[in-house]
PDB file of N, CA and C in Angstrom:
ATOM      1  N   MET A  19     -11.220 156.961 160.170  1.00  0.00           N
ATOM      2  CA  MET A  19     -10.145 157.918 160.061  1.00  0.00           C
ATOM      3  C   MET A  19     -10.125 158.866 161.271  1.00  0.00           C
ATOM      4  N   VAL A  20     -11.293 159.351 161.670  1.00  0.00           N
ATOM      5  CA  VAL A  20     -11.386 160.245 162.823  1.00  0.00           C
ATOM      6  C   VAL A  20     -10.974 159.510 164.094  1.00  0.00           C
ATOM      7  N   ALA A  21     -11.386 158.258 164.227  1.00  0.00           N
ATOM      8  CA  ALA A  21     -11.030 157.469 165.409  1.00  0.00           C
ATOM      9  C   ALA A  21      -9.518 157.273 165.475  1.00  0.00           C
ATOM     10  N   GLU A  22      -8.898 157.019 164.347  1.00  0.00           N
ATOM     11  CA  GLU A  22      -7.440 156.864 164.308  1.00  0.00           C
ATOM     12  C   GLU A  22      -6.752 158.151 164.731  1.00  0.00           C
ATOM     13  N   PHE A  23      -7.245 159.255 164.229  1.00  0.00           N
ATOM     14  CA  PHE A  23      -6.681 160.555 164.588  1.00  0.00           C
ATOM     15  C   PHE A  23      -6.804 160.793 166.093  1.00  0.00           C
ATOM     16  N   ARG A  24      -7.948 160.461 166.659  1.00  0.00           N
ATOM     17  CA  ARG A  24      -8.151 160.649 168.109  1.00  0.00           C
ATOM     18  C   ARG A  24      -7.200 159.775 168.917  1.00  0.00           C
ATOM     19  N   ARG A  25      -7.026 158.519 168.483  1.00  0.00           N
ATOM     20  CA  ARG A  25      -6.096 157.623 169.183  1.00  0.00           C
ATOM     21  C   ARG A  25      -4.672 158.175 169.114  1.00  0.00           C
ATOM     22  N   LEU A  26      -4.285 158.625 167.935  1.00  0.00           N
ATOM     23  CA  LEU A  26      -2.947 159.196 167.770  1.00  0.00           C
ATOM     24  C   LEU A  26      -2.791 160.455 168.615  1.00  0.00           C
ATOM     25  N   HIS A  27      -3.813 161.282 168.620  1.00  0.00           N
ATOM     26  CA  HIS A  27      -3.786 162.512 169.419  1.00  0.00           C
ATOM     27  C   HIS A  27      -3.659 162.181 170.907  1.00  0.00           C
ATOM     28  N   GLN A  28      -4.423 161.211 171.379  1.00  0.00           N
ATOM     29  CA  GLN A  28      -4.359 160.803 172.783  1.00  0.00           C
ATOM     30  C   GLN A  28      -2.980 160.233 173.106  1.00  0.00           C
ATOM     31  N   PHE A  29      -2.459 159.402 172.209  1.00  0.00           N
ATOM     32  CA  PHE A  29      -1.128 158.824 172.404  1.00  0.00           C
ATOM     33  C   PHE A  29      -0.082 159.935 172.530  1.00  0.00           C
ATOM     34  N   LEU A  30      -0.141 160.898 171.651  1.00  0.00           N
ATOM     35  CA  LEU A  30       0.830 161.995 171.677  1.00  0.00           C
ATOM     36  C   LEU A  30       0.691 162.841 172.940  1.00  0.00           C
ATOM     37  N   GLU A  31      -0.531 163.054 173.397  1.00  0.00           N
ATOM     38  CA  GLU A  31      -0.728 163.798 174.648  1.00  0.00           C
ATOM     39  C   GLU A  31      -0.134 163.042 175.830  1.00  0.00           C
ATOM     40  N   GLU A  32      -0.319 161.728 175.864  1.00  0.00           N
ATOM     41  CA  GLU A  32       0.253 160.915 176.940  1.00  0.00           C
ATOM     42  C   GLU A  32       1.779 160.960 176.896  1.00  0.00           C
ATOM     43  N   GLN A  33       2.328 160.889 175.698  1.00  0.00           N
ATOM     44  CA  GLN A  33       3.782 160.970 175.551  1.00  0.00           C
ATOM     45  C   GLN A  33       4.296 162.329 176.038  1.00  0.00           C
ATOM     46  N   GLU A  34       3.570 163.369 175.688  1.00  0.00           N
ATOM     47  CA  GLU A  34       3.966 164.710 176.115  1.00  0.00           C
ATOM     48  C   GLU A  34       3.965 164.809 177.640  1.00  0.00           C
ATOM     49  N   LYS A  35       2.914 164.297 178.284  1.00  0.00           N
ATOM     50  CA  LYS A  35       2.837 164.332 179.748  1.00  0.00           C
ATOM     51  C   LYS A  35       3.984 163.548 180.374  1.00  0.00           C
ATOM     52  N   ARG A  36       4.277 162.378 179.805  1.00  0.00           N
ATOM     53  CA  ARG A  36       5.362 161.545 180.328  1.00  0.00           C
ATOM     54  C   ARG A  36       6.709 162.259 180.202  1.00  0.00           C
ATOM     55  N   ILE A  37       6.942 162.841 179.049  1.00  0.00           N
ATOM     56  CA  ILE A  37       8.212 163.541 178.822  1.00  0.00           C
ATOM     57  C   ILE A  37       8.323 164.777 179.713  1.00  0.00           C
ATOM     58  N   LEU A  38       7.235 165.506 179.883  1.00  0.00           N
ATOM     59  CA  LEU A  38       7.258 166.676 180.769  1.00  0.00           C
ATOM     60  C   LEU A  38       7.531 166.269 182.214  1.00  0.00           C
ATOM     61  N   ALA A  39       6.974 165.146 182.641  1.00  0.00           N
ATOM     62  CA  ALA A  39       7.232 164.653 183.998  1.00  0.00           C
ATOM     63  C   ALA A  39       8.704 164.268 184.150  1.00  0.00           C
ATOM     64  N   GLN A  40       9.255 163.624 183.134  1.00  0.00           N
ATOM     65  CA  GLN A  40      10.674 163.263 183.178  1.00  0.00           C
ATOM     66  C   GLN A  40      11.548 164.512 183.228  1.00  0.00           C
ATOM     67  N   MET A  41      11.182 165.499 182.446  1.00  0.00           N
ATOM     68  CA  MET A  41      11.941 166.751 182.448  1.00  0.00           C
ATOM     69  C   MET A  41      11.900 167.419 183.819  1.00  0.00           C
ATOM     70  N   ALA A  42      10.747 167.386 184.461  1.00  0.00           N
ATOM     71  CA  ALA A  42      10.624 167.978 185.795  1.00  0.00           C
ATOM     72  C   ALA A  42      11.534 167.258 186.785  1.00  0.00           C
ATOM     73  N   GLU A  43      11.604 165.935 186.688  1.00  0.00           N
ATOM     74  CA  GLU A  43      12.486 165.168 187.575  1.00  0.00           C
ATOM     75  C   GLU A  43      13.949 165.515 187.323  1.00  0.00           C
ATOM     76  N   VAL A  44      14.314 165.611 186.068  1.00  0.00           N
ATOM     77  CA  VAL A  44      15.698 165.959 185.728  1.00  0.00           C
ATOM     78  C   VAL A  44      16.034 167.357 186.240  1.00  0.00           C
ATOM     79  N   GLU A  45      15.106 168.285 186.109  1.00  0.00           N
ATOM     80  CA  GLU A  45      15.325 169.638 186.619  1.00  0.00           C
ATOM     81  C   GLU A  45      15.534 169.628 188.130  1.00  0.00           C
ATOM     82  N   LYS A  46      14.761 168.807 188.850  1.00  0.00           N
ATOM     83  CA  LYS A  46      14.937 168.699 190.304  1.00  0.00           C
ATOM     84  C   LYS A  46      16.310 168.140 190.639  1.00  0.00           C
ATOM     85  N   GLU A  47      16.736 167.113 189.914  1.00  0.00           N
ATOM     86  CA  GLU A  47      18.048 166.518 190.157  1.00  0.00           C
ATOM     87  C   GLU A  47      19.160 167.528 189.897  1.00  0.00           C
ATOM     88  N   ILE A  48      19.034 168.268 188.814  1.00  0.00           N
ATOM     89  CA  ILE A  48      20.044 169.276 188.484  1.00  0.00           C
ATOM     90  C   ILE A  48      20.098 170.346 189.568  1.00  0.00           C
ATOM     91  N   ALA A  49      18.945 170.794 190.026  1.00  0.00           N
ATOM     92  CA  ALA A  49      18.900 171.823 191.072  1.00  0.00           C
ATOM     93  C   ALA A  49      19.534 171.312 192.362  1.00  0.00           C
ATOM     94  N   ALA A  50      19.260 170.069 192.722  1.00  0.00           N
ATOM     95  CA  ALA A  50      19.836 169.498 193.942  1.00  0.00           C
ATOM     96  C   ALA A  50      21.353 169.387 193.822  1.00  0.00           C
ATOM     97  N   LYS A  51      21.821 168.936 192.665  1.00  0.00           N
ATOM     98  CA  LYS A  51      23.275 168.825 192.462  1.00  0.00           C
ATOM     99  C   LYS A  51      23.930 170.198 192.477  1.00  0.00           C
ATOM    100  N   ARG A  52      23.270 171.176 191.875  1.00  0.00           N
ATOM    101  CA  ARG A  52      23.811 172.536 191.860  1.00  0.00           C
ATOM    102  C   ARG A  52      23.936 173.065 193.288  1.00  0.00           C
ATOM    103  N   GLU A  53      22.904 172.845 194.095  1.00  0.00           N
ATOM    104  CA  GLU A  53      22.944 173.305 195.487  1.00  0.00           C
ATOM    105  C   GLU A  53      24.069 172.620 196.260  1.00  0.00           C
ATOM    106  N   ALA A  54      24.247 171.331 196.030  1.00  0.00           N
ATOM    107  CA  ALA A  54      25.317 170.599 196.712  1.00  0.00           C
ATOM    108  C   ALA A  54      26.682 171.137 196.301  1.00  0.00           C
ATOM    109  N   HIS A  55      26.851 171.397 195.021  1.00  0.00           N
ATOM    110  CA  HIS A  55      28.128 171.938 194.543  1.00  0.00           C
ATOM    111  C   HIS A  55      28.370 173.340 195.101  1.00  0.00           C
ATOM    112  N   LEU A  56      27.336 174.151 195.138  1.00  0.00           N
ATOM    113  CA  LEU A  56      27.483 175.500 195.685  1.00  0.00           C
ATOM    114  C   LEU A  56      27.850 175.459 197.165  1.00  0.00           C
ATOM    115  N   ALA A  57      27.253 174.539 197.899  1.00  0.00           N
ATOM    116  CA  ALA A  57      27.571 174.408 199.323  1.00  0.00           C
ATOM    117  C   ALA A  57      29.024 173.986 199.507  1.00  0.00           C
ATOM    118  N   ARG A  58      29.470 173.027 198.685  1.00  0.00           N
ATOM    119  CA  ARG A  58      30.863 172.570 198.773  1.00  0.00           C
ATOM    120  C   ARG A  58      31.817 173.706 198.421  1.00  0.00           C
ATOM    121  N   LEU A  59      31.514 174.436 197.369  1.00  0.00           N
ATOM    122  CA  LEU A  59      32.365 175.557 196.971  1.00  0.00           C
ATOM    123  C   LEU A  59      32.394 176.638 198.046  1.00  0.00           C
ATOM    124  N   SER A  60      31.273 176.864 198.683  1.00  0.00           N
ATOM    125  CA  SER A  60      31.216 177.852 199.754  1.00  0.00           C
ATOM    126  C   SER A  60      32.112 177.438 200.922  1.00  0.00           C
ATOM    127  N   ARG A  61      32.063 176.146 201.282  1.00  0.00           N
ATOM    128  CA  ARG A  61      32.932 175.652 202.358  1.00  0.00           C
ATOM    129  C   ARG A  61      34.403 175.791 201.976  1.00  0.00           C
ATOM    130  N   GLU A  62      34.732 175.438 200.737  1.00  0.00           N
ATOM    131  CA  GLU A  62      36.120 175.540 200.291  1.00  0.00           C
ATOM    132  C   GLU A  62      36.588 176.995 200.273  1.00  0.00           C
ATOM    133  N   LEU A  63      35.725 177.887 199.837  1.00  0.00           N
ATOM    134  CA  LEU A  63      36.071 179.306 199.809  1.00  0.00           C
ATOM    135  C   LEU A  63      36.309 179.829 201.223  1.00  0.00           C
ATOM    136  N   SER A  64      35.470 179.423 202.145  1.00  0.00           N
ATOM    137  CA  SER A  64      35.640 179.831 203.537  1.00  0.00           C
ATOM    138  C   SER A  64      36.966 179.323 204.090  1.00  0.00           C
ATOM    139  N   SER A  65      37.292 178.085 203.762  1.00  0.00           N
ATOM    140  CA  SER A  65      38.556 177.509 204.210  1.00  0.00           C
ATOM    141  C   SER A  65      39.740 178.273 203.622  1.00  0.00           C
ATOM    142  N   LEU A  66      39.657 178.606 202.349  1.00  0.00           N
ATOM    143  CA  LEU A  66      40.736 179.366 201.713  1.00  0.00           C
ATOM    144  C   LEU A  66      40.854 180.765 202.304  1.00  0.00           C
ATOM    145  N   ASP A  67      39.730 181.386 202.614  1.00  0.00           N
ATOM    146  CA  ASP A  67      39.767 182.706 203.255  1.00  0.00           C
ATOM    147  C   ASP A  67      40.479 182.634 204.602  1.00  0.00           C
ATOM    148  N   SER A  68      40.181 181.595 205.367  1.00  0.00           N
ATOM    149  CA  SER A  68      40.841 181.419 206.661  1.00  0.00           C
ATOM    150  C   SER A  68      42.336 181.220 206.475  1.00  0.00           C
ATOM    151  N   LEU A  69      42.697 180.432 205.491  1.00  0.00           N
ATOM    152  CA  LEU A  69      44.103 180.169 205.211  1.00  0.00           C
ATOM    153  C   LEU A  69      44.821 181.456 204.798  1.00  0.00           C
ATOM    154  N   ILE A  70      44.188 182.257 203.986  1.00  0.00           N
ATOM    155  CA  ILE A  70      44.784 183.531 203.562  1.00  0.00           C
ATOM    156  C   ILE A  70      44.975 184.456 204.757  1.00  0.00           C
ATOM    157  N   ARG A  71      43.956 184.537 205.622  1.00  0.00           N
ATOM    158  CA  ARG A  71      44.082 185.385 206.817  1.00  0.00           C
ATOM    159  C   ARG A  71      45.237 184.914 207.695  1.00  0.00           C
ATOM    160  N   GLU A  72      45.341 183.601 207.849  1.00  0.00           N
ATOM    161  CA  GLU A  72      46.419 183.058 208.672  1.00  0.00           C
ATOM    162  C   GLU A  72      47.779 183.365 208.051  1.00  0.00           C
ATOM    163  N   MET A  73      47.877 183.248 206.743  1.00  0.00           N
ATOM    164  CA  MET A  73      49.139 183.553 206.065  1.00  0.00           C
ATOM    165  C   MET A  73      49.488 185.030 206.216  1.00  0.00           C
ATOM    166  N   GLU A  74      48.488 185.891 206.126  1.00  0.00           N
ATOM    167  CA  GLU A  74      48.736 187.323 206.293  1.00  0.00           C
ATOM    168  C   GLU A  74      49.222 187.628 207.707  1.00  0.00           C
ATOM    169  N   GLU A  75      48.669 186.930 208.697  1.00  0.00           N
ATOM    170  CA  GLU A  75      49.129 187.109 210.077  1.00  0.00           C
ATOM    171  C   GLU A  75      50.568 186.639 210.224  1.00  0.00           C
ATOM    172  N   LYS A  76      50.885 185.517 209.585  1.00  0.00           N
ATOM    173  CA  LYS A  76      52.249 184.987 209.669  1.00  0.00           C
ATOM    174  C   LYS A  76      53.251 185.953 209.043  1.00  0.00           C
ATOM    175  N   LEU A  77      52.843 186.651 208.006  1.00  0.00           N
ATOM    176  CA  LEU A  77      53.750 187.589 207.347  1.00  0.00           C
ATOM    177  C   LEU A  77      54.112 188.763 208.253  1.00  0.00           C
ATOM    178  N   GLN A  78      53.318 188.987 209.288  1.00  0.00           N
ATOM    179  CA  GLN A  78      53.609 190.070 210.225  1.00  0.00           C
ATOM    180  C   GLN A  78      54.648 189.655 211.270  1.00  0.00           C
ATOM    181  N   GLU A  79      54.918 188.355 211.358  1.00  0.00           N
ATOM    182  CA  GLU A  79      55.879 187.850 212.345  1.00  0.00           C
ATOM    183  C   GLU A  79      57.310 188.116 211.872  1.00  0.00           C
ATOM    184  N   PRO A  80      58.234 188.097 212.809  1.00  0.00           N
ATOM    185  CA  PRO A  80      59.649 188.205 212.418  1.00  0.00           C
ATOM    186  C   PRO A  80      60.026 187.031 211.506  1.00  0.00           C
ATOM    187  N   ALA A  81      61.024 187.231 210.667  1.00  0.00           N
ATOM    188  CA  ALA A  81      61.421 186.229 209.672  1.00  0.00           C
ATOM    189  C   ALA A  81      61.774 184.892 210.314  1.00  0.00           C
ATOM    190  N   SER A  82      62.436 184.904 211.458  1.00  0.00           N
ATOM    191  CA  SER A  82      62.847 183.643 212.094  1.00  0.00           C
ATOM    192  C   SER A  82      61.629 182.810 212.499  1.00  0.00           C
ATOM    193  N   GLU A  83      60.617 183.445 213.061  1.00  0.00           N
ATOM    194  CA  GLU A  83      59.399 182.720 213.439  1.00  0.00           C
ATOM    195  C   GLU A  83      58.648 182.241 212.203  1.00  0.00           C
ATOM    196  N   LEU A  84      58.637 183.062 211.173  1.00  0.00           N
ATOM    197  CA  LEU A  84      57.958 182.696 209.935  1.00  0.00           C
ATOM    198  C   LEU A  84      58.578 181.442 209.340  1.00  0.00           C
ATOM    199  N   LEU A  85      59.897 181.370 209.323  1.00  0.00           N
ATOM    200  CA  LEU A  85      60.576 180.194 208.770  1.00  0.00           C
ATOM    201  C   LEU A  85      60.285 178.948 209.596  1.00  0.00           C
ATOM    202  N   GLN A  86      60.177 179.093 210.904  1.00  0.00           N
ATOM    203  CA  GLN A  86      59.868 177.944 211.755  1.00  0.00           C
ATOM    204  C   GLN A  86      58.445 177.442 211.507  1.00  0.00           C
ATOM    205  N   ASP A  87      57.542 178.350 211.248  1.00  0.00           N
ATOM    206  CA  ASP A  87      56.140 177.977 211.053  1.00  0.00           C
ATOM    207  C   ASP A  87      55.839 177.459 209.646  1.00  0.00           C
ATOM    208  N   ILE A  88      56.724 177.753 208.700  1.00  0.00           N
ATOM    209  CA  ILE A  88      56.427 177.397 207.302  1.00  0.00           C
ATOM    210  C   ILE A  88      56.257 175.899 207.127  1.00  0.00           C
ATOM    211  N   ARG A  89      57.094 175.103 207.748  1.00  0.00           N
ATOM    212  CA  ARG A  89      56.999 173.650 207.572  1.00  0.00           C
ATOM    213  C   ARG A  89      55.638 173.133 208.026  1.00  0.00           C
ATOM    214  N   SER A  90      55.192 173.501 209.203  1.00  0.00           N
ATOM    215  CA  SER A  90      53.891 173.023 209.686  1.00  0.00           C
ATOM    216  C   SER A  90      52.754 173.584 208.834  1.00  0.00           C
ATOM    217  N   PHE A  91      52.931 174.784 208.374  1.00  0.00           N
ATOM    218  CA  PHE A  91      51.899 175.419 207.555  1.00  0.00           C
ATOM    219  C   PHE A  91      51.737 174.708 206.218  1.00  0.00           C
ATOM    220  N   LEU A  92      52.834 174.337 205.591  1.00  0.00           N
ATOM    221  CA  LEU A  92      52.789 173.692 204.278  1.00  0.00           C
ATOM    222  C   LEU A  92      52.339 172.237 204.354  1.00  0.00           C
ATOM    223  N   GLN A  93      52.417 171.626 205.510  1.00  0.00           N
ATOM    224  CA  GLN A  93      52.028 170.224 205.651  1.00  0.00           C
ATOM    225  C   GLN A  93      50.520 170.047 205.722  1.00  0.00           C
ATOM    226  N   ARG A  94      49.783 171.103 205.730  1.00  0.00           N
ATOM    227  CA  ARG A  94      48.320 171.009 205.789  1.00  0.00           C
ATOM    228  C   ARG A  94      47.808 170.459 204.541  1.00  0.00           C
TER     229      ARG A  94
END
């Protein structure tokens, strides 16, 4: 009976170690994906900021120039 308990205990400890190792790998994958998404979002935000600044500059132009630039601006 004691030997059976020890075998079961050892089996459960091995399972725990295996599952903890898998969890650590999943955590690494999640962290890497999160970093990649954050980097992409940062690039997109920077691009949008540039676009907003450019639009604000265009709004300072006379209406005739603004209308001429709108077509090229919207084709981006």
